[in-house]
PDB file of C-alpha atoms and ligand atoms in Angstrom:
ATOM      1  CA  MET D  31     -15.279 -11.119 -13.063  1.00 89.00           C
ATOM      2  CA  PRO D  32     -13.016  -8.767 -11.105  1.00 92.00           C
ATOM      3  CA  VAL D  33     -12.588  -9.742  -7.483  1.00 94.00           C
ATOM      4  CA  GLN D  34     -12.341  -7.144  -4.732  1.00 95.00           C
ATOM      5  CA  GLU D  35     -10.788  -7.663  -1.350  1.00 96.00           C
ATOM      6  CA  PRO D  36     -13.294  -7.897   1.471  1.00 97.00           C
ATOM      7  CA  VAL D  37     -13.108  -5.146   4.080  1.00 98.00           C
ATOM      8  CA  ASP D  38     -11.737  -7.612   6.638  1.00 98.00           C
ATOM      9  CA  ALA D  39      -9.011  -8.990   4.304  1.00 98.00           C
ATOM     10  CA  ALA D  40      -6.174  -7.897   6.594  1.00 98.00           C
ATOM     11  CA  GLN D  41      -7.789  -9.537   9.593  1.00 98.00           C
ATOM     12  CA  ARG D  42      -8.337 -12.793   7.683  1.00 98.00           C
ATOM     13  CA  ARG D  43      -4.703 -12.812   6.535  1.00 97.00           C
ATOM     14  CA  SER D  44      -3.442 -12.249  10.060  1.00 98.00           C
ATOM     15  CA  ALA D  45      -4.391 -15.748  11.264  1.00 97.00           C
ATOM     16  CA  LYS D  46      -1.384 -17.463  12.816  1.00 97.00           C
ATOM     17  CA  PRO D  47       0.268 -20.298  10.846  1.00 97.00           C
ATOM     18  CA  VAL D  48       0.276 -23.723  12.454  1.00 96.00           C
ATOM     19  CA  VAL D  49       2.735 -26.462  11.460  1.00 95.00           C
ATOM     20  CA  VAL D  50       0.603 -29.085   9.730  1.00 95.00           C
ATOM     21  CA  TYR D  51       2.614 -32.177  10.688  1.00 94.00           C
ATOM     22  CA  PRO D  52       4.772 -31.433  13.739  1.00 91.00           C
ATOM     23  CA  PRO D  53       7.183 -34.423  13.723  1.00 87.00           C
ATOM     24  CA  GLU D  54       8.245 -34.036  17.361  1.00 89.00           C
ATOM     25  CA  THR D  55       6.333 -37.155  18.438  1.00 91.00           C
ATOM     26  CA  LEU D  56       8.714 -39.243  16.310  1.00 92.00           C
ATOM     27  CA  PRO D  57      11.826 -40.491  18.108  1.00 92.00           C
ATOM     28  CA  PRO D  58      14.817 -38.717  16.520  1.00 94.00           C
ATOM     29  CA  PRO D  59      17.317 -41.019  14.812  1.00 97.00           C
ATOM     30  CA  ASP D  60      20.329 -41.844  16.978  1.00 97.00           C
ATOM     31  CA  LEU D  61      23.025 -40.550  14.619  1.00 97.00           C
ATOM     32  CA  SER D  62      25.683 -41.067  17.305  1.00 97.00           C
ATOM     33  CA  LEU D  63      25.442 -44.781  16.413  1.00 97.00           C
ATOM     34  CA  VAL D  64      26.592 -43.892  12.886  1.00 97.00           C
ATOM     35  CA  GLU D  65      29.400 -41.669  14.173  1.00 96.00           C
ATOM     36  CA  ARG D  66      30.750 -44.596  16.189  1.00 95.00           C
ATOM     37  CA  VAL D  67      30.922 -47.000  13.213  1.00 96.00           C
ATOM     38  CA  ARG D  68      31.838 -44.606  10.417  1.00 94.00           C
ATOM     39  CA  ALA D  69      35.594 -45.118  10.753  1.00 93.00           C
ATOM     40  CA  ASN D  70      35.236 -48.891  10.310  1.00 94.00           C
ATOM     41  CA  LEU D  71      32.810 -49.199   7.430  1.00 98.00           C
ATOM     42  CA  ILE D  72      33.545 -51.848   4.812  1.00 98.00           C
ATOM     43  CA  LYS D  73      32.749 -50.827   1.253  1.00 98.00           C
ATOM     44  CA  ILE D  74      30.722 -53.622  -0.346  1.00 98.00           C
ATOM     45  CA  GLY D  75      29.806 -51.945  -3.612  1.00 98.00           C
ATOM     46  CA  GLU D  76      29.900 -48.843  -5.725  1.00 98.00           C
ATOM     47  CA  VAL D  77      28.023 -47.718  -8.806  1.00 98.00           C
ATOM     48  CA  LEU D  78      29.197 -44.942 -11.110  1.00 98.00           C
ATOM     49  CA  VAL D  79      26.244 -43.159 -12.691  1.00 98.00           C
ATOM     50  CA  PRO D  80      27.275 -41.721 -16.068  1.00 98.00           C
ATOM     51  CA  PRO D  81      26.173 -38.203 -17.042  1.00 98.00           C
ATOM     52  CA  ARG D  82      22.627 -38.069 -18.473  1.00 97.00           C
ATOM     53  CA  GLU D  83      22.024 -41.689 -17.452  1.00 98.00           C
ATOM     54  CA  ALA D  84      20.736 -43.552 -14.389  1.00 98.00           C
ATOM     55  CA  ARG D  85      21.840 -46.687 -12.585  1.00 98.00           C
ATOM     56  CA  THR D  86      20.244 -48.867  -9.922  1.00 98.00           C
ATOM     57  CA  PHE D  87      21.786 -50.084  -6.662  1.00 98.00           C
ATOM     58  CA  ARG D  88      20.761 -52.223  -3.706  1.00 98.00           C
ATOM     59  CA  VAL D  89      21.339 -51.533  -0.022  1.00 98.00           C
ATOM     60  CA  PRO D  90      20.508 -54.030   2.749  1.00 98.00           C
ATOM     61  CA  ARG D  91      18.748 -52.773   5.901  1.00 98.00           C
ATOM     62  CA  ALA D  92      21.006 -50.964   8.388  1.00 98.00           C
ATOM     63  CA  HIS D  93      23.714 -50.549   5.772  1.00 98.00           C
ATOM     64  CA  ILE D  94      24.998 -47.148   4.752  1.00 98.00           C
ATOM     65  CA  PHE D  95      25.109 -45.550   1.321  1.00 98.00           C
ATOM     66  CA  ARG D  96      26.603 -42.312   0.087  1.00 98.00           C
ATOM     67  CA  ILE D  97      25.949 -40.312  -3.054  1.00 98.00           C
ATOM     68  CA  VAL D  98      29.215 -38.579  -3.895  1.00 98.00           C
ATOM     69  CA  SER D  99      30.039 -35.729  -6.265  1.00 98.00           C
ATOM     70  CA  VAL D 100      32.943 -36.624  -8.548  1.00 97.00           C
ATOM     71  CA  GLU D 101      34.651 -34.609 -11.289  1.00 96.00           C
ATOM     72  CA  GLY D 102      32.320 -31.593 -11.180  1.00 96.00           C
ATOM     73  CA  PRO D 103      29.097 -30.049  -9.888  1.00 98.00           C
ATOM     74  CA  GLN D 104      26.185 -32.328 -10.687  1.00 98.00           C
ATOM     75  CA  VAL D 105      22.622 -32.812  -9.482  1.00 98.00           C
ATOM     76  CA  GLY D 106      21.097 -36.276  -8.975  1.00 98.00           C
ATOM     77  CA  ASP D 107      17.497 -37.492  -9.007  1.00 98.00           C
ATOM     78  CA  LEU D 108      16.922 -40.332  -6.515  1.00 98.00           C
ATOM     79  CA  ASN D 109      14.158 -42.958  -6.512  1.00 98.00           C
ATOM     80  CA  LEU D 110      13.800 -45.577  -3.754  1.00 98.00           C
ATOM     81  CA  TRP D 111      11.721 -48.738  -3.561  1.00 98.00           C
ATOM     82  CA  SER D 112      11.377 -51.547  -1.061  1.00 98.00           C
ATOM     83  CA  ALA D 113      13.829 -54.109  -2.440  1.00 98.00           C
ATOM     84  CA  ASP D 114      11.196 -56.823  -2.844  1.00 94.00           C
ATOM     85  CA  ASP D 115       8.056 -54.750  -3.566  1.00 98.00           C
ATOM     86  CA  LEU D 116       8.007 -51.958  -6.150  1.00 98.00           C
ATOM     87  CA  THR D 117       4.597 -50.777  -4.919  1.00 98.00           C
ATOM     88  CA  GLU D 118       6.291 -49.448  -1.788  1.00 98.00           C
ATOM     89  CA  ARG D 119       8.150 -46.391  -3.003  1.00 98.00           C
ATOM     90  CA  PHE D 120       9.494 -43.072  -1.766  1.00 98.00           C
ATOM     91  CA  PHE D 121       6.796 -40.505  -0.881  1.00 98.00           C
ATOM     92  CA  SER D 122       8.293 -37.113  -1.687  1.00 98.00           C
ATOM     93  CA  GLY D 123       5.139 -35.196  -0.737  1.00 98.00           C
ATOM     94  CA  LYS D 124       4.791 -36.608   2.773  1.00 97.00           C
ATOM     95  CA  THR D 125       8.534 -36.342   3.364  1.00 98.00           C
ATOM     96  CA  ARG D 126       8.168 -32.638   2.504  1.00 98.00           C
ATOM     97  CA  ALA D 127       5.137 -32.288   4.794  1.00 97.00           C
ATOM     98  CA  LEU D 128       7.054 -33.833   7.687  1.00 96.00           C
ATOM     99  CA  HIS D 129      10.561 -32.430   7.237  1.00 96.00           C
ATOM    100  CA  GLY D 130      10.200 -29.313   5.063  1.00 97.00           C
ATOM    101  CA  THR D 131      11.056 -28.471   1.465  1.00 98.00           C
ATOM    102  CA  HIS D 132      14.742 -29.439   1.774  1.00 98.00           C
ATOM    103  CA  VAL D 133      16.242 -32.314   3.768  1.00 98.00           C
ATOM    104  CA  THR D 134      19.526 -32.822   5.559  1.00 98.00           C
ATOM    105  CA  SER D 135      20.991 -34.906   8.431  1.00 98.00           C
ATOM    106  CA  GLY D 136      18.313 -36.299  10.727  1.00 97.00           C
ATOM    107  CA  ALA D 137      15.510 -36.291   8.153  1.00 98.00           C
ATOM    108  CA  ARG D 138      13.888 -39.541   7.102  1.00 98.00           C
ATOM    109  CA  LEU D 139      12.694 -40.518   3.650  1.00 98.00           C
ATOM    110  CA  TRP D 140       9.166 -41.953   3.948  1.00 98.00           C
ATOM    111  CA  SER D 141       7.369 -44.535   1.840  1.00 98.00           C
ATOM    112  CA  ALA D 142       3.993 -44.075   0.189  1.00 98.00           C
ATOM    113  CA  LEU D 143       0.615 -44.983   1.687  1.00 98.00           C
ATOM    114  CA  PRO D 144      -0.426 -47.459   2.924  1.00 98.00           C
ATOM    115  CA  PHE D 145       3.101 -48.455   3.964  1.00 98.00           C
ATOM    116  CA  MET D 146       4.181 -45.129   5.504  1.00 98.00           C
ATOM    117  CA  ARG D 147       7.464 -46.025   7.119  1.00 98.00           C
ATOM    118  CA  SER D 148      10.945 -44.637   7.045  1.00 98.00           C
ATOM    119  CA  MET D 149      12.892 -46.066   4.093  1.00 98.00           C
ATOM    120  CA  ALA D 150      16.158 -44.252   4.815  1.00 98.00           C
ATOM    121  CA  THR D 151      17.584 -41.784   7.313  1.00 98.00           C
ATOM    122  CA  ILE D 152      20.007 -39.045   6.276  1.00 98.00           C
ATOM    123  CA  SER D 153      23.021 -39.517   8.532  1.00 98.00           C
ATOM    124  CA  SER D 154      25.469 -36.963   7.103  1.00 98.00           C
ATOM    125  CA  ASP D 155      25.407 -34.134   4.574  1.00 98.00           C
ATOM    126  CA  SER D 156      28.562 -32.262   3.581  1.00 98.00           C
ATOM    127  CA  LEU D 157      26.350 -29.410   2.290  1.00 98.00           C
ATOM    128  CA  GLY D 158      24.532 -29.127   5.609  1.00 98.00           C
ATOM    129  CA  TRP D 159      26.276 -25.777   6.145  1.00 98.00           C
ATOM    130  CA  TYR D 160      24.341 -24.176   3.255  1.00 98.00           C
ATOM    131  CA  GLY D 161      21.012 -23.673   5.012  1.00 98.00           C
ATOM    132  CA  PHE D 162      18.803 -21.225   3.122  1.00 98.00           C
ATOM    133  CA  ASP D 163      20.425 -18.493   1.026  1.00 98.00           C
ATOM    134  CA  ALA D 164      19.245 -14.917   0.380  1.00 98.00           C
ATOM    135  CA  ASP D 165      17.034 -16.120  -2.503  1.00 98.00           C
ATOM    136  CA  GLY D 166      15.367 -18.686  -0.249  1.00 97.00           C
ATOM    137  CA  GLY D 167      17.266 -21.485  -1.976  1.00 98.00           C
ATOM    138  CA  GLY D 168      18.246 -24.665  -0.145  1.00 98.00           C
ATOM    139  CA  ILE D 169      19.829 -28.022  -1.022  1.00 98.00           C
ATOM    140  CA  HIS D 170      18.371 -31.526  -1.516  1.00 98.00           C
ATOM    141  CA  ASP D 171      14.761 -30.599  -2.239  1.00 98.00           C
ATOM    142  CA  VAL D 172      11.620 -32.681  -2.090  1.00 98.00           C
ATOM    143  CA  ILE D 173       9.688 -30.078  -4.106  1.00 97.00           C
ATOM    144  CA  GLY D 174      10.538 -30.841  -7.701  1.00 92.00           C
ATOM    145  CA  THR D 175       9.245 -33.933  -9.414  1.00 96.00           C
ATOM    146  CA  ARG D 176      12.005 -34.870 -11.922  1.00 96.00           C
ATOM    147  CA  CYS D 177      12.675 -33.584 -15.418  1.00 97.00           C
ATOM    148  CA  ASP D 178      10.533 -35.543 -17.868  1.00 97.00           C
ATOM    149  CA  PRO D 179       9.892 -35.712 -21.614  1.00 97.00           C
ATOM    150  CA  TYR D 180       6.168 -34.990 -21.269  1.00 98.00           C
ATOM    151  CA  THR D 181       6.555 -31.565 -19.659  1.00 96.00           C
ATOM    152  CA  ASN D 182       9.443 -30.855 -22.031  1.00 95.00           C
ATOM    153  CA  ARG D 183       7.252 -31.607 -25.055  1.00 96.00           C
ATOM    154  CA  LEU D 184       4.416 -29.547 -23.572  1.00 97.00           C
ATOM    155  CA  LEU D 185       6.608 -26.484 -23.063  1.00 96.00           C
ATOM    156  CA  SER D 186       9.151 -26.742 -25.909  1.00 92.00           C
ATOM    157  CA  GLY D 187       7.473 -28.964 -28.489  1.00 93.00           C
ATOM    158  CA  GLY D 188      10.605 -31.109 -28.816  1.00 93.00           C
ATOM    159  CA  ASP D 189      11.501 -34.588 -27.647  1.00 96.00           C
ATOM    160  CA  TYR D 190      14.444 -35.330 -25.378  1.00 96.00           C
ATOM    161  CA  HIS D 191      15.175 -38.859 -24.177  1.00 96.00           C
ATOM    162  CA  HIS D 192      17.670 -38.284 -21.349  1.00 97.00           C
ATOM    163  CA  CYS D 193      15.417 -36.551 -18.841  1.00 97.00           C
ATOM    164  CA  CYS D 194      15.719 -38.058 -15.349  1.00 98.00           C
ATOM    165  CA  HIS D 195      12.282 -39.667 -15.736  1.00 98.00           C
ATOM    166  CA  SER D 196      13.460 -41.534 -18.846  1.00 98.00           C
ATOM    167  CA  ASN D 197      16.855 -42.375 -17.339  1.00 98.00           C
ATOM    168  CA  LEU D 198      15.223 -43.814 -14.199  1.00 98.00           C
ATOM    169  CA  THR D 199      12.721 -45.727 -16.331  1.00 98.00           C
ATOM    170  CA  ARG D 200      15.417 -47.375 -18.467  1.00 98.00           C
ATOM    171  CA  ALA D 201      17.543 -48.197 -15.402  1.00 98.00           C
ATOM    172  CA  LEU D 202      14.619 -49.854 -13.598  1.00 98.00           C
ATOM    173  CA  ALA D 203      13.637 -51.753 -16.756  1.00 98.00           C
ATOM    174  CA  ASP D 204      17.194 -53.112 -16.972  1.00 98.00           C
ATOM    175  CA  GLU D 205      17.282 -53.999 -13.262  1.00 98.00           C
ATOM    176  CA  LYS D 206      13.953 -55.828 -13.261  1.00 98.00           C
ATOM    177  CA  ASN D 207      14.166 -57.103 -16.844  1.00 98.00           C
ATOM    178  CA  MET D 208      10.738 -55.620 -17.517  1.00 98.00           C
ATOM    179  CA  PRO D 209       9.374 -53.620 -20.472  1.00 98.00           C
ATOM    180  CA  VAL D 210      10.152 -49.908 -20.358  1.00 98.00           C
ATOM    181  CA  LYS D 211       6.428 -49.057 -20.368  1.00 98.00           C
ATOM    182  CA  ASP D 212       5.910 -51.195 -17.246  1.00 98.00           C
ATOM    183  CA  ALA D 213       8.984 -49.846 -15.483  1.00 98.00           C
ATOM    184  CA  GLU D 214       7.848 -46.274 -16.138  1.00 98.00           C
ATOM    185  CA  MET D 215       4.798 -46.744 -13.921  1.00 98.00           C
ATOM    186  CA  HIS D 216       7.071 -47.325 -10.915  1.00 98.00           C
ATOM    187  CA  VAL D 217       9.150 -44.164 -11.360  1.00 98.00           C
ATOM    188  CA  HIS D 218       8.084 -41.500  -8.892  1.00 98.00           C
ATOM    189  CA  ASP D 219       8.804 -38.033  -7.510  1.00 98.00           C
ATOM    190  CA  VAL D 220      12.418 -37.800  -6.450  1.00 98.00           C
ATOM    191  CA  LEU D 221      14.759 -36.487  -3.830  1.00 98.00           C
ATOM    192  CA  ASN D 222      16.725 -33.871  -5.756  1.00 98.00           C
ATOM    193  CA  VAL D 223      20.204 -34.619  -4.437  1.00 98.00           C
ATOM    194  CA  PHE D 224      22.602 -31.615  -4.432  1.00 98.00           C
ATOM    195  CA  MET D 225      20.066 -29.440  -6.296  1.00 98.00           C
ATOM    196  CA  CYS D 226      19.695 -25.823  -5.095  1.00 98.00           C
ATOM    197  CA  THR D 227      16.075 -24.749  -5.359  1.00 98.00           C
ATOM    198  CA  GLY D 228      13.399 -22.626  -3.795  1.00 98.00           C
ATOM    199  CA  PHE D 229      10.340 -20.541  -4.550  1.00 98.00           C
ATOM    200  CA  THR D 230      10.582 -17.039  -5.975  1.00 98.00           C
ATOM    201  CA  ARG D 231       9.613 -14.388  -3.425  1.00 96.00           C
ATOM    202  CA  ASP D 232       7.034 -12.645  -5.600  1.00 97.00           C
ATOM    203  CA  THR D 233       5.216 -15.425  -7.453  1.00 98.00           C
ATOM    204  CA  HIS D 234       6.288 -18.472  -5.413  1.00 97.00           C
ATOM    205  CA  GLN D 235       7.433 -20.270  -8.562  1.00 97.00           C
ATOM    206  CA  TYR D 236       9.850 -23.162  -8.315  1.00 97.00           C
ATOM    207  CA  PHE D 237      13.361 -21.962  -9.162  1.00 97.00           C
ATOM    208  CA  MET D 238      16.785 -23.549  -9.454  1.00 97.00           C
ATOM    209  CA  LYS D 239      20.235 -21.995  -9.237  1.00 97.00           C
ATOM    210  CA  ALA D 240      23.790 -23.284  -9.587  1.00 98.00           C
ATOM    211  CA  SER D 241      24.377 -26.078  -7.102  1.00 98.00           C
ATOM    212  CA  PRO D 242      27.154 -25.361  -4.566  1.00 98.00           C
ATOM    213  CA  VAL D 243      28.187 -29.048  -4.709  1.00 98.00           C
ATOM    214  CA  ARG D 244      31.855 -29.695  -5.452  1.00 98.00           C
ATOM    215  CA  PRO D 245      33.812 -32.924  -6.002  1.00 98.00           C
ATOM    216  CA  GLY D 246      34.098 -34.747  -2.677  1.00 98.00           C
ATOM    217  CA  ASP D 247      30.767 -33.514  -1.358  1.00 98.00           C
ATOM    218  CA  PHE D 248      28.367 -36.263  -0.350  1.00 98.00           C
ATOM    219  CA  ILE D 249      25.064 -37.060   1.269  1.00 98.00           C
ATOM    220  CA  GLU D 250      24.943 -40.201   3.409  1.00 98.00           C
ATOM    221  CA  PHE D 251      21.988 -42.402   4.342  1.00 98.00           C
ATOM    222  CA  VAL D 252      21.271 -45.385   6.557  1.00 98.00           C
ATOM    223  CA  ALA D 253      18.869 -47.801   4.841  1.00 98.00           C
ATOM    224  CA  ASP D 254      15.990 -48.391   7.255  1.00 98.00           C
ATOM    225  CA  ILE D 255      14.694 -51.269   5.095  1.00 98.00           C
ATOM    226  CA  ASP D 256      16.183 -53.360   2.284  1.00 98.00           C
ATOM    227  CA  LEU D 257      16.301 -50.885  -0.587  1.00 98.00           C
ATOM    228  CA  LEU D 258      16.407 -50.798  -4.343  1.00 98.00           C
ATOM    229  CA  GLY D 259      17.543 -47.350  -5.449  1.00 98.00           C
ATOM    230  CA  ALA D 260      17.968 -45.612  -8.774  1.00 98.00           C
ATOM    231  CA  LEU D 261      19.947 -42.438  -9.316  1.00 98.00           C
ATOM    232  CA  SER D 262      19.942 -40.260 -12.441  1.00 98.00           C
ATOM    233  CA  ALA D 263      22.732 -37.790 -13.186  1.00 98.00           C
ATOM    234  CA  CYS D 264      20.406 -35.012 -14.350  1.00 97.00           C
ATOM    235  CA  PRO D 265      20.935 -33.560 -17.846  1.00 97.00           C
ATOM    236  CA  GLY D 266      20.763 -30.164 -16.134  1.00 96.00           C
ATOM    237  CA  GLY D 267      24.272 -30.718 -14.695  1.00 96.00           C
ATOM    238  CA  ASP D 268      24.573 -28.224 -11.828  1.00 95.00           C
ATOM    239  CA  CYS D 269      21.105 -26.928 -12.826  1.00 95.00           C
ATOM    240  CA  SER D 270      22.371 -23.352 -13.134  1.00 94.00           C
ATOM    241  CA  ALA D 271      20.630 -22.620 -16.435  1.00 92.00           C
ATOM    242  CA  SER D 272      18.731 -25.384 -18.188  1.00 88.00           C
ATOM    243  CA  HIS D 273      17.665 -29.013 -18.145  1.00 87.00           C
ATOM    244  CA  SER D 274      15.931 -31.457 -20.498  1.00 85.00           C
ATOM    245  CA  SER D 275      18.588 -30.916 -23.173  1.00 86.00           C
ATOM    246  CA  ASP D 276      22.262 -31.584 -23.931  1.00 90.00           C
ATOM    247  CA  ALA D 277      23.134 -27.904 -23.294  1.00 89.00           C
ATOM    248  CA  ALA D 278      24.454 -28.194 -19.730  1.00 91.00           C
ATOM    249  CA  LYS D 279      27.863 -29.564 -18.772  1.00 95.00           C
ATOM    250  CA  CYS D 280      27.284 -32.838 -16.926  1.00 97.00           C
ATOM    251  CA  HIS D 281      29.353 -35.060 -14.651  1.00 97.00           C
ATOM    252  CA  PRO D 282      29.007 -38.559 -13.197  1.00 98.00           C
ATOM    253  CA  LEU D 283      27.822 -39.302  -9.666  1.00 98.00           C
ATOM    254  CA  LEU D 284      29.106 -42.109  -7.469  1.00 98.00           C
ATOM    255  CA  VAL D 285      26.997 -44.299  -5.172  1.00 98.00           C
ATOM    256  CA  GLU D 286      29.008 -46.070  -2.449  1.00 98.00           C
ATOM    257  CA  ILE D 287      27.521 -48.846  -0.323  1.00 98.00           C
ATOM    258  CA  TYR D 288      29.017 -49.777   3.042  1.00 98.00           C
ATOM    259  CA  ARG D 289      28.535 -52.551   5.580  1.00 98.00           C
ATOM    260  CA  PRO D 290      28.868 -51.402   9.209  1.00 98.00           C
ATOM    261  CA  ALA D 291      29.800 -53.598  12.165  1.00 97.00           C
ATOM    262  CA  GLN D 292      27.234 -56.242  13.114  1.00 97.00           C
ATOM    263  CA  ASP D 293      26.423 -54.569  16.449  1.00 96.00           C
ATOM    264  CA  PHE D 294      25.318 -51.474  14.531  1.00 98.00           C
ATOM    265  CA  ILE D 295      23.103 -53.599  12.264  1.00 98.00           C
ATOM    266  CA  ASP D 296      21.579 -55.192  15.365  1.00 98.00           C
ATOM    267  CA  ALA D 297      21.115 -51.848  17.123  1.00 97.00           C
ATOM    268  CA  TRP D 298      19.635 -49.855  14.219  1.00 98.00           C
ATOM    269  CA  PRO D 299      15.833 -49.776  14.698  1.00 97.00           C
ATOM    270  CA  VAL D 300      13.649 -51.972  12.520  1.00 97.00           C
ATOM    271  CA  SER D 301      11.231 -49.865  10.449  1.00 97.00           C
ATOM    272  CA  PRO D 302       7.871 -51.657  10.325  1.00 96.00           C
ATOM    273  CA  ARG D 303       5.148 -50.854   7.812  1.00 97.00           C
ATOM    274  CA  SER D 304       2.292 -48.797   9.263  1.00 97.00           C
ATOM    275  CA  GLN D 305       0.073 -50.793  11.582  1.00 96.00           C
ATOM    276  CA  TYR D 306      -3.050 -48.863  10.590  1.00 97.00           C
ATOM    277  CA  PRO D 307      -5.571 -51.631   9.786  1.00 96.00           C
ATOM    278  CA  ARG D 308      -6.787 -50.000   6.543  1.00 96.00           C
ATOM    279  CA  THR D 309     -10.443 -50.332   7.508  1.00 96.00           C
ATOM    280  CA  HIS D 310     -11.066 -46.623   6.850  1.00 96.00           C
ATOM    281  CA  GLY D 311     -14.042 -46.831   9.170  1.00 95.00           C
ATOM    282  CA  CYS D 312     -15.772 -49.556   7.158  1.00 95.00           C
TER     283      CYS D 312
HETATM  284 ZN1  LIG H 464      16.693 -34.155 -14.179  1.00 67.31          ZN
END
């Protein structure tokens, strides 16, 4: 049935937008603490993530980790869990609602309900200069979900086994020594590290364009809780043209884990799980 605009359509559209979750009541992270210790960090681990694969890593609370571009432009898909409880995992949707579609220094990565606490704080971002480009594209999005073999089969009819969803699943299965089918249920919507994305102006469809990341670029986090992470080096490479295939040129990504001075560890705020009693009025 054809739908016609009501006579007061313009008036209805003219309502003023209101930010749904103004985060100003949250205390901002004290990133000056990180600046003071950065020169004296001790590297305690590093994990090289091969192209079209994923690897896991662990970061203790109040320790610092960096995801670093090496060799060439490459996008990474990041999952985070509480180190001792896989049911507490990164909540891409609420992170987006609180901090916007793309995250940079000062943003926190939140865990899913009912836990709802900061899992990690972004403390530095060498692509922070990018902002939003003329297409509306920005870096490090919490819009996209992760490339996966189900959507690929739906749209192309073929099967591809190195989508980020599959890479993250295999990496978690290895880490936890659990069946792949069980591990898969813990894989969740990602932070798209280094990916340049936005919504098209006309149809508001999710788009990607060549990532501006170059070797040496990094994004740095402080772990607000003990973390288990998994990072996939996306088969889309710099995500300039395609994903979910072997077509794109791909590069490794490096995860570096650092221990700061003890006074930083003592000073960095503890991130408690939500104190909401979960009665839901009952
Ligand atoms: Zn991917």
